[in-house]
Short mmCIF file of C-alpha atoms and ligand atoms in Angstrom, two decimals:
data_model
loop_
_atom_site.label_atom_id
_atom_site.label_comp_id
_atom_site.label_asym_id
_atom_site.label_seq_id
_atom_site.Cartn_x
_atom_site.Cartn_y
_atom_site.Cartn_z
CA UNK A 1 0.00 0.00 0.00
CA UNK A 2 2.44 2.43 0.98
CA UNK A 3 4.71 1.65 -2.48
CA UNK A 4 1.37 2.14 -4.32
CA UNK A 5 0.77 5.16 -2.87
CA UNK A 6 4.57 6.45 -3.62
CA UNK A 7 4.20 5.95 -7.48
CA UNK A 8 0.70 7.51 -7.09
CA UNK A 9 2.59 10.56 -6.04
CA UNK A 10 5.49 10.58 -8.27
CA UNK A 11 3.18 9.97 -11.07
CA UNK A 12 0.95 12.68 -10.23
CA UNK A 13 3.64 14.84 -9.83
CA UNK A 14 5.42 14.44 -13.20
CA UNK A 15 2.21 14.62 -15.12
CA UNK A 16 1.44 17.78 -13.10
CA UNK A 17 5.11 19.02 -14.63
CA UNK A 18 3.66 18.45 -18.48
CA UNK A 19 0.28 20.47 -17.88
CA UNK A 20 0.57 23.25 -20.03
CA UNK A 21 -2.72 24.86 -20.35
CA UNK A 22 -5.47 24.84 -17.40
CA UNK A 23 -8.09 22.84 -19.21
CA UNK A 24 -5.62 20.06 -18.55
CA UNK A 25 -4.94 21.21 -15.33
CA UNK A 26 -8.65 20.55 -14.41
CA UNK A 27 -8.32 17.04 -15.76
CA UNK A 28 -5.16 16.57 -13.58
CA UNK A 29 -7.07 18.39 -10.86
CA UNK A 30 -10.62 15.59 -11.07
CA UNK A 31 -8.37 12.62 -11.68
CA UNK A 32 -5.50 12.81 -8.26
CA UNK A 33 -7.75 15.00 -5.93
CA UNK A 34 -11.55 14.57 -6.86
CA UNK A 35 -14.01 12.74 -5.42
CA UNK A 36 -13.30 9.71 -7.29
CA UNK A 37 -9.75 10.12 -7.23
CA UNK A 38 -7.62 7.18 -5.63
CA UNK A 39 -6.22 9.47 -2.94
CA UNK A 40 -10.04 10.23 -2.20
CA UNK A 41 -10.89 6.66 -2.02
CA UNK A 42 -8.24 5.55 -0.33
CA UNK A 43 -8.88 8.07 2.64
CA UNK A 44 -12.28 7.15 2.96
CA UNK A 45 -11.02 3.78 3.30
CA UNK A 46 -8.51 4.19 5.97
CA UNK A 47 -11.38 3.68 8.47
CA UNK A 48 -11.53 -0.40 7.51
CA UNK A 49 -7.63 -0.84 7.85
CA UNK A 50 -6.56 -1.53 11.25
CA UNK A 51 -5.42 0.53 13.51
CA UNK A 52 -2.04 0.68 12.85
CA UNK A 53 -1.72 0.59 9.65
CA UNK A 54 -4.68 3.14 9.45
CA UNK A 55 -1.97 5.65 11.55
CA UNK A 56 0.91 5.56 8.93
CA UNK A 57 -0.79 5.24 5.66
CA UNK A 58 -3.14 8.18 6.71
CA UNK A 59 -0.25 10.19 7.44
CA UNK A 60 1.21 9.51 4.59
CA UNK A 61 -1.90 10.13 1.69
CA UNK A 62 -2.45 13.28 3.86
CA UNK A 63 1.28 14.24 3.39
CA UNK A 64 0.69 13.04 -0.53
CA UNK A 65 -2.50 15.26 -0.91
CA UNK A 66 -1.43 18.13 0.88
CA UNK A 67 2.02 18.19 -1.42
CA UNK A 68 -0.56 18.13 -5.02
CA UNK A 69 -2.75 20.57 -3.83
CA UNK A 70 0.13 22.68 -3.22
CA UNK A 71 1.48 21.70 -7.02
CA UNK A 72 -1.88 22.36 -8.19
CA UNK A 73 -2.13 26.08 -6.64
CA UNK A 74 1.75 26.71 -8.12
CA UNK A 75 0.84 25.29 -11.57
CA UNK A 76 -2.26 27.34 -11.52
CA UNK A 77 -0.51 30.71 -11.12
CA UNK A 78 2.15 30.46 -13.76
CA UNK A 79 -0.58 29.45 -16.12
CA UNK A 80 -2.51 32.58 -15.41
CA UNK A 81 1.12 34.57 -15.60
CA UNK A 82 1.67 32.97 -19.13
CA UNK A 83 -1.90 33.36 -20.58
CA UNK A 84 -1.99 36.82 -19.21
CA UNK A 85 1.00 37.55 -20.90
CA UNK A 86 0.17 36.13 -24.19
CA UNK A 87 -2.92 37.98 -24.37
CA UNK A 88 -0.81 40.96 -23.78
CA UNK A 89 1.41 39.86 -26.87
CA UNK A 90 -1.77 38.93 -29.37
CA UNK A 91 -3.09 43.01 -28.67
CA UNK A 92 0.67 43.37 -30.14
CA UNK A 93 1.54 44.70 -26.35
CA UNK A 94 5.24 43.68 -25.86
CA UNK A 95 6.48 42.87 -22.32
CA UNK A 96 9.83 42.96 -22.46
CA UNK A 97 10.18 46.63 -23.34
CA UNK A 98 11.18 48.60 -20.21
CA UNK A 99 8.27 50.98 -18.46
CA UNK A 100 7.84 54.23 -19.31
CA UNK A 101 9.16 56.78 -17.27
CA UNK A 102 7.21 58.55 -14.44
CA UNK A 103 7.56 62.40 -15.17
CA UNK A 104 8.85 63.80 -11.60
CA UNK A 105 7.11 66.99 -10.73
CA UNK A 106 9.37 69.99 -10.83
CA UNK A 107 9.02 73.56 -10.12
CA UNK A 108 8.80 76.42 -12.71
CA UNK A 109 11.91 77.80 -13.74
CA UNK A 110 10.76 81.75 -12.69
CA UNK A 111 9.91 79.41 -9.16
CA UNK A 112 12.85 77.90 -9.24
CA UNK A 113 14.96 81.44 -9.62
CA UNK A 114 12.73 82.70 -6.50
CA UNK A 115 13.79 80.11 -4.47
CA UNK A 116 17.27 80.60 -4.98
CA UNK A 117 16.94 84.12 -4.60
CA UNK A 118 14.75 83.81 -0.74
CA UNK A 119 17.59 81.86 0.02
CA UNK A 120 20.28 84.31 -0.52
CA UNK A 121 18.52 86.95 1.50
CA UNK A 122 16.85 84.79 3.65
CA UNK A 123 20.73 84.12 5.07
CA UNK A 124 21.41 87.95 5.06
CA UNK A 125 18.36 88.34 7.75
CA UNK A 126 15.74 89.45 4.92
CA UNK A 127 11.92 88.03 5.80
CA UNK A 128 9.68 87.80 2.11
CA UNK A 129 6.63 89.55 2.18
CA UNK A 130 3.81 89.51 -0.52
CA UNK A 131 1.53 92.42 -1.84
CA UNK A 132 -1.41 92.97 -3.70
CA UNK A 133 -1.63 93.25 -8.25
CA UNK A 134 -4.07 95.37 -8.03
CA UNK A 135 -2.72 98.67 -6.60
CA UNK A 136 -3.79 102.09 -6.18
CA UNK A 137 -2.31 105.42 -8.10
CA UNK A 138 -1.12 106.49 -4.68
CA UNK A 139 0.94 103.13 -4.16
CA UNK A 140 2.35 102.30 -7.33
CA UNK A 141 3.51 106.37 -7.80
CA UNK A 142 2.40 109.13 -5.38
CA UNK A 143 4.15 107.86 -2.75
CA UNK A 144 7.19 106.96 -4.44
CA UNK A 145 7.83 110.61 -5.63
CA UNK A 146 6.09 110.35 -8.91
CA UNK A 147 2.94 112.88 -9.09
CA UNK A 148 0.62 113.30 -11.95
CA UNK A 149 2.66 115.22 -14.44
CA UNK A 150 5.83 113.53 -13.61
CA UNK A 151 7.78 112.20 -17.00
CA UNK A 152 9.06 109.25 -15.36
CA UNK A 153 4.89 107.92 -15.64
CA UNK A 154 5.38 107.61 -18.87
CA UNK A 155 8.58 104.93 -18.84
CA UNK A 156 5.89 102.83 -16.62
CA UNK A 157 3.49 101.74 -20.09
CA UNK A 158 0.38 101.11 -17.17
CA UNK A 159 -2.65 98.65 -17.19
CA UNK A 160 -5.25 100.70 -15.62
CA UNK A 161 -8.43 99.26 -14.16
CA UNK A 162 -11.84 101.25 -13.72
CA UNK A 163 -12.79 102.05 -10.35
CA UNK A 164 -15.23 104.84 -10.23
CA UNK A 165 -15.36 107.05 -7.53
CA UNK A 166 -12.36 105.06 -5.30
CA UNK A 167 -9.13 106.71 -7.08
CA UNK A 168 -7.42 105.56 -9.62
CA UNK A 169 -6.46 101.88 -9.39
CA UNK A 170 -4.08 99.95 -11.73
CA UNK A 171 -2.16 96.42 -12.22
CA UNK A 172 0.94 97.22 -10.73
CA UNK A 173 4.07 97.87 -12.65
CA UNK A 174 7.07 97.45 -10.39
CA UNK A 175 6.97 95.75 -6.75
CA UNK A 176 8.31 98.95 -5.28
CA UNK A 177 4.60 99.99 -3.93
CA UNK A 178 5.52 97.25 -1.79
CA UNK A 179 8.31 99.71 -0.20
CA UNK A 180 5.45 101.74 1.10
CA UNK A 181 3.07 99.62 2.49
CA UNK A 182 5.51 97.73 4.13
CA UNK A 183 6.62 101.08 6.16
CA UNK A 184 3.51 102.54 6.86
CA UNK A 185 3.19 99.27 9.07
CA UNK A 186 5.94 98.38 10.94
CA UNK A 187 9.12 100.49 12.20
CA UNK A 188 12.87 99.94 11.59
CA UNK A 189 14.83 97.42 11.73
CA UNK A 190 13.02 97.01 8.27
CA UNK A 191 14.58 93.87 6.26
CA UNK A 192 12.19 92.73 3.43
CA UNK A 193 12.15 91.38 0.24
CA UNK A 194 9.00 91.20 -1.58
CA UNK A 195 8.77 89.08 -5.17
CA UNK A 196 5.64 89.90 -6.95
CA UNK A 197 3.76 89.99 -10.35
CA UNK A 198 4.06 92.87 -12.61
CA UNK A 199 2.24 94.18 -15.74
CA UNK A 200 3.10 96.45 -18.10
CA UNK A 201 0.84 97.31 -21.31
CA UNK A 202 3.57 96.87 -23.62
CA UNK A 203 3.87 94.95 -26.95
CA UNK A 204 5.31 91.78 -26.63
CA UNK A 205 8.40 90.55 -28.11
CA UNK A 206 11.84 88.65 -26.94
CA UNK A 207 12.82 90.73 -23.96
CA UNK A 208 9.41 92.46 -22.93
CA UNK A 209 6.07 90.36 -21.56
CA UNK A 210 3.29 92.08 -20.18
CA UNK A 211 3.63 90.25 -16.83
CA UNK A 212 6.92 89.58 -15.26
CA UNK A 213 8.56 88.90 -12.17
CA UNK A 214 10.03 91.19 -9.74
CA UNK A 215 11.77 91.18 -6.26
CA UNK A 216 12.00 94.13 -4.27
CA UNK A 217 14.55 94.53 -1.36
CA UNK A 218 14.26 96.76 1.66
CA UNK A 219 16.27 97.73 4.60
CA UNK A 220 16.25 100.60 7.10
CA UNK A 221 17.40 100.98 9.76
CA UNK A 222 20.13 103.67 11.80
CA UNK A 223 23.10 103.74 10.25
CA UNK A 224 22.29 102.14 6.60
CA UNK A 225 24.86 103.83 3.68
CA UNK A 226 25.16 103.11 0.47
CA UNK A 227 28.40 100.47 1.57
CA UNK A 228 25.78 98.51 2.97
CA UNK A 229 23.67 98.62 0.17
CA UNK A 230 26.69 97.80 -2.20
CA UNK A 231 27.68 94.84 -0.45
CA UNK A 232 24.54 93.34 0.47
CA UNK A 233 23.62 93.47 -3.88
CA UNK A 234 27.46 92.09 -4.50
CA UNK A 235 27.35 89.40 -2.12
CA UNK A 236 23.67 88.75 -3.84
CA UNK A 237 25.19 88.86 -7.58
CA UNK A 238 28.18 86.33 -6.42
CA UNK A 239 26.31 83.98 -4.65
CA UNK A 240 23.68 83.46 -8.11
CA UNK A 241 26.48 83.98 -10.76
CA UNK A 242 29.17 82.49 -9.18
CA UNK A 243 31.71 84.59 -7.19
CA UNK A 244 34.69 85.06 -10.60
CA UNK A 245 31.94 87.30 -12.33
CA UNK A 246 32.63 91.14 -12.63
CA UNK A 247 30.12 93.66 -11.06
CA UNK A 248 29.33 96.76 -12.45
CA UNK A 249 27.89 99.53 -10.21
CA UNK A 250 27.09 102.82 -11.53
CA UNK A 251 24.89 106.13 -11.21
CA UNK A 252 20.79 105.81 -12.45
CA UNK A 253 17.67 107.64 -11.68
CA UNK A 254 14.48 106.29 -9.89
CA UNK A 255 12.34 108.93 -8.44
CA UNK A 256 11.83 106.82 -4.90
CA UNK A 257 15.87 106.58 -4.14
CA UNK A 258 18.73 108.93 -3.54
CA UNK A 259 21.33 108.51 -4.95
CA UNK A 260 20.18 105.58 -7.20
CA UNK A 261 22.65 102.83 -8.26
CA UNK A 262 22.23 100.13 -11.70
CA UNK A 263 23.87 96.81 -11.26
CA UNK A 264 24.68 95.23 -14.21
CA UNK A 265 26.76 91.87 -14.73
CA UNK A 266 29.32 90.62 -17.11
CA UNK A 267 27.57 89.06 -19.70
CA UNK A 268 27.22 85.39 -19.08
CA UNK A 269 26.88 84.51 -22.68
CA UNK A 270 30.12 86.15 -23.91
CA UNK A 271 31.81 86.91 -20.49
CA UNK A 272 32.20 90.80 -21.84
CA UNK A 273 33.64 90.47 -25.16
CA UNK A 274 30.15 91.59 -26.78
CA UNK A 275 27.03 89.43 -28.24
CA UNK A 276 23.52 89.70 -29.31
CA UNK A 277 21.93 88.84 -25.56
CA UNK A 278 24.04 91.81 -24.21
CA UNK A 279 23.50 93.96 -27.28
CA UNK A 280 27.19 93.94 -27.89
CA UNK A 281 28.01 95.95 -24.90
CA UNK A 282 29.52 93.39 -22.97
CA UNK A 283 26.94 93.90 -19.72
CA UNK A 284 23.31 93.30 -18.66
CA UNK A 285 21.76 95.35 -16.09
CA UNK A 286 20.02 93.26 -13.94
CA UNK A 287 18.14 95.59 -10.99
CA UNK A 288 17.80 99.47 -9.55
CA UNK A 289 18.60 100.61 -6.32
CA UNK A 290 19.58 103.36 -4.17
CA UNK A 291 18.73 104.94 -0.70
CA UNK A 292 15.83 105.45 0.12
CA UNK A 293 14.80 108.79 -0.58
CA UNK A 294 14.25 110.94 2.55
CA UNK A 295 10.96 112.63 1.49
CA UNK A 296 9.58 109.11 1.57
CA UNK A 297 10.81 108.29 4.85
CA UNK A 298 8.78 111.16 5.68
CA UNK A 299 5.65 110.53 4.23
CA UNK A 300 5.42 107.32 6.27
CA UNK A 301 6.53 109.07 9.49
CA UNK A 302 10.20 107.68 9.62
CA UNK A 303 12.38 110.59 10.86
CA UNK A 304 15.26 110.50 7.97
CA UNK A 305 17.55 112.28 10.20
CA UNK A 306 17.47 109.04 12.15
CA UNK A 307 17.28 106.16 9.41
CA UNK A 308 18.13 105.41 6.52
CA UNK A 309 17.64 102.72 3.97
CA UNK A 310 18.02 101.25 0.87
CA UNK A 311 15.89 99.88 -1.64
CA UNK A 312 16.31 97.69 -4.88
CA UNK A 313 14.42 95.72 -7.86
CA UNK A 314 15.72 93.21 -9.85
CA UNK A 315 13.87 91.55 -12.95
CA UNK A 316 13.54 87.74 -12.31
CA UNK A 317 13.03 86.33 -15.47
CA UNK A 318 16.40 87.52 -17.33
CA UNK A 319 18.38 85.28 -14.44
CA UNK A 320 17.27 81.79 -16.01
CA UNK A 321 17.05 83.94 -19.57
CA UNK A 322 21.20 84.69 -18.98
CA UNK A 323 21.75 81.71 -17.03
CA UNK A 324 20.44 78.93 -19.72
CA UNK A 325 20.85 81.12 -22.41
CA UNK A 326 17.11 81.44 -23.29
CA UNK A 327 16.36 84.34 -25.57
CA UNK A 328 12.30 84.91 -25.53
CA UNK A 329 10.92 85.79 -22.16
CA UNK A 330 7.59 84.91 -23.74
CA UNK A 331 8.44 81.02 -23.54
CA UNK A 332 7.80 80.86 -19.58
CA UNK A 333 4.35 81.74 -19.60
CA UNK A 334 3.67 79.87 -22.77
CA UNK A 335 3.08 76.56 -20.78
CA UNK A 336 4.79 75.17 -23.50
CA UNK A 337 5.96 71.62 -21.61
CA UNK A 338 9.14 70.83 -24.42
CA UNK A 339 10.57 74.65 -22.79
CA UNK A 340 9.36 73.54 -19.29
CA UNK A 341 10.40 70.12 -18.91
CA UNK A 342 14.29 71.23 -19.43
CA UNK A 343 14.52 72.66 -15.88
N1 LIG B 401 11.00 99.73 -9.34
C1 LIG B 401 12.11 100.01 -10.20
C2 LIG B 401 11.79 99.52 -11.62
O1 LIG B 401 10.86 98.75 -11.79
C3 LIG B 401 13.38 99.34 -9.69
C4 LIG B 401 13.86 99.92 -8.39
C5 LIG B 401 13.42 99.41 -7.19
C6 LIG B 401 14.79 100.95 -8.39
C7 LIG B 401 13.91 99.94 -5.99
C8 LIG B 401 15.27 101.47 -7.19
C9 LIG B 401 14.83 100.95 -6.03
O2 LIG B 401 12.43 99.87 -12.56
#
């Protein structure tokens, strides 16, 4: 009994081997474990053998049946692998090429430039603040020294928006407004920088977009000069372009500052010899400053014979644009995803 029940297992096992499809598996399955099955019959039969023998053999056709319904379960799941599979193949699907690629998120290059930027003045004891598009007249250019008839109004091409009755409101066109607000509300120590939307109604072409990026820097505080003011927009200009790159620092006009400063780097595409992205002069000015001028101290009730400050703007986009050698500022709000996915 116990040799016939050792072939029945080795037979069962090697036919189990040659299944290849399940139909056949279900024949294997009916003939070694269904109800008619030896195995089957023999356990039901164990009851008439005596009592010893009943002990082993039963042990060992339980051992027997528990070791093919294992090989049936195993058998059954590479034959679902394989005939999954070779559907795949027939709706001409084929496995073996590699997955495609996930796309990992990334951040906007303009974002990107931000980041970099909070953390350079983040480090110099700067906190970011953030202020309203829309702005009023008195925000964007009363209070920063430019009245009504002043020329300087018309370098600013504005996006006005009706407001009847409330003064004259308009998409702002710098971040400096910022300056302002940011005094009439709290006192020196002032350290802020503020990044920020801007609009100009402009015509659009490979250096102008009628909304851009700005950061605006503040400081005042007792004893702020323009050394302060210098070093703070060097160590700035080093720390994105790298600290080999030449600095130029010379005389401009804003309204809001006195005396006003340009910045303006070597270019990055040519390194100064002269090239179209620096229109062959061998620079690109890259933000305004200057000290805050005392009448606006004033007008928000900070005694200028006390403090003083400075005050700066820097265009955001034409970092990346200089960096990566991109020459249309229209491409980053083109959501174009071939310009996007580079950075
Ligand atoms: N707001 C000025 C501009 O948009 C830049 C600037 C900011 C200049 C602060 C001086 C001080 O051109």
């Amino acid at each position: 009994m116990q040799k016939q029940l050792e072939e029945l297992h080795t037979q069962a096992l090697s036919e189990l081997e040659r299944v290849s499809e399940s139909r056949e598996l279900e024949l294997w399955r009916v003939h070694y474990l269904g109800k008619k099955s030896k195995l089957t019959q023999l356990l039901r039969s164990l009851a008439t053998l005596p009592l010893e023998e009943r002990q082993s053999i039963g042990a060992q056709a339980n051992e027997i049946k528990k070791a093919l319904e294992t090989g049936l379960i195993e058998k059954r799941e590479i034959l679902e692998e394989t005939s999954l599979i070779s559907s795949l193949e027939q709706e001409g699907l084929d496995t073996t090429l590699p997955g495609r690629p996930i796309s990992a998120e990334r951040l906007h290059p303009v974002t990107q430039t931000l980041e970099e930027i909070y953390d350079v003045f983040r480090n110099m004891g700067f906190q970011i603040f953030e202020g309203p598009d829309v702005e009023w007249d008195y925000y964007n250019f009363e209070a920063l020294n430019i009245p009504q008839w002043h020329p300087s109004r018309d370098t600013f091409a504005t996006l006005w928006v009706d407001s009847p009755g409330e003064g004259a409101r308009l998409l702002r066109t710098h971040t400096s407004p910022m300056q302002i607000r940011i005094m009439e509300n709290s006192r020196p120590p002032i350290r802020a920088i503020i990044p920020g939307r801007c609009y100009r109604y402009e015509a659009t072409d490979a250096t102008h977009e009628s909304m851009f990026y700005q950061v605006e820097g503040l400081a005042v505080d007792k004893n702020i000069t323009l050394t302060d003011l210098k070093g703070t927009l060097f160590e700035f200009c080093h720390s994105l372009f790298g600290s080999e790159r030449k600095i130029r620092f010379r005389c401009d006009y804003f309204p809001f500052v006195e005396p006003g400063v340009e910045i303006a780097i070597q270019c990055l595409a040519c390194n100064g010899t002269g090239c179209r992205v620096c229109s062959y002069s061998g620079w690109v000015e890259i933000l305004g400053a200057g000290m805050v001028h005392p009448d606006i101290l004033k007008r928000v009730d900070i005694d200028p014979e006390v403090y003083t400050g400075f005050a700066f703007g820097l265009g955001v986009e034409r970092i990346p644009m200089l960096r990566y050698d991109i020459d249309d500022i229209r491409l980053f709000y083109s959501n174009d995803l071939r310009f996007l996915k580079q950075f």
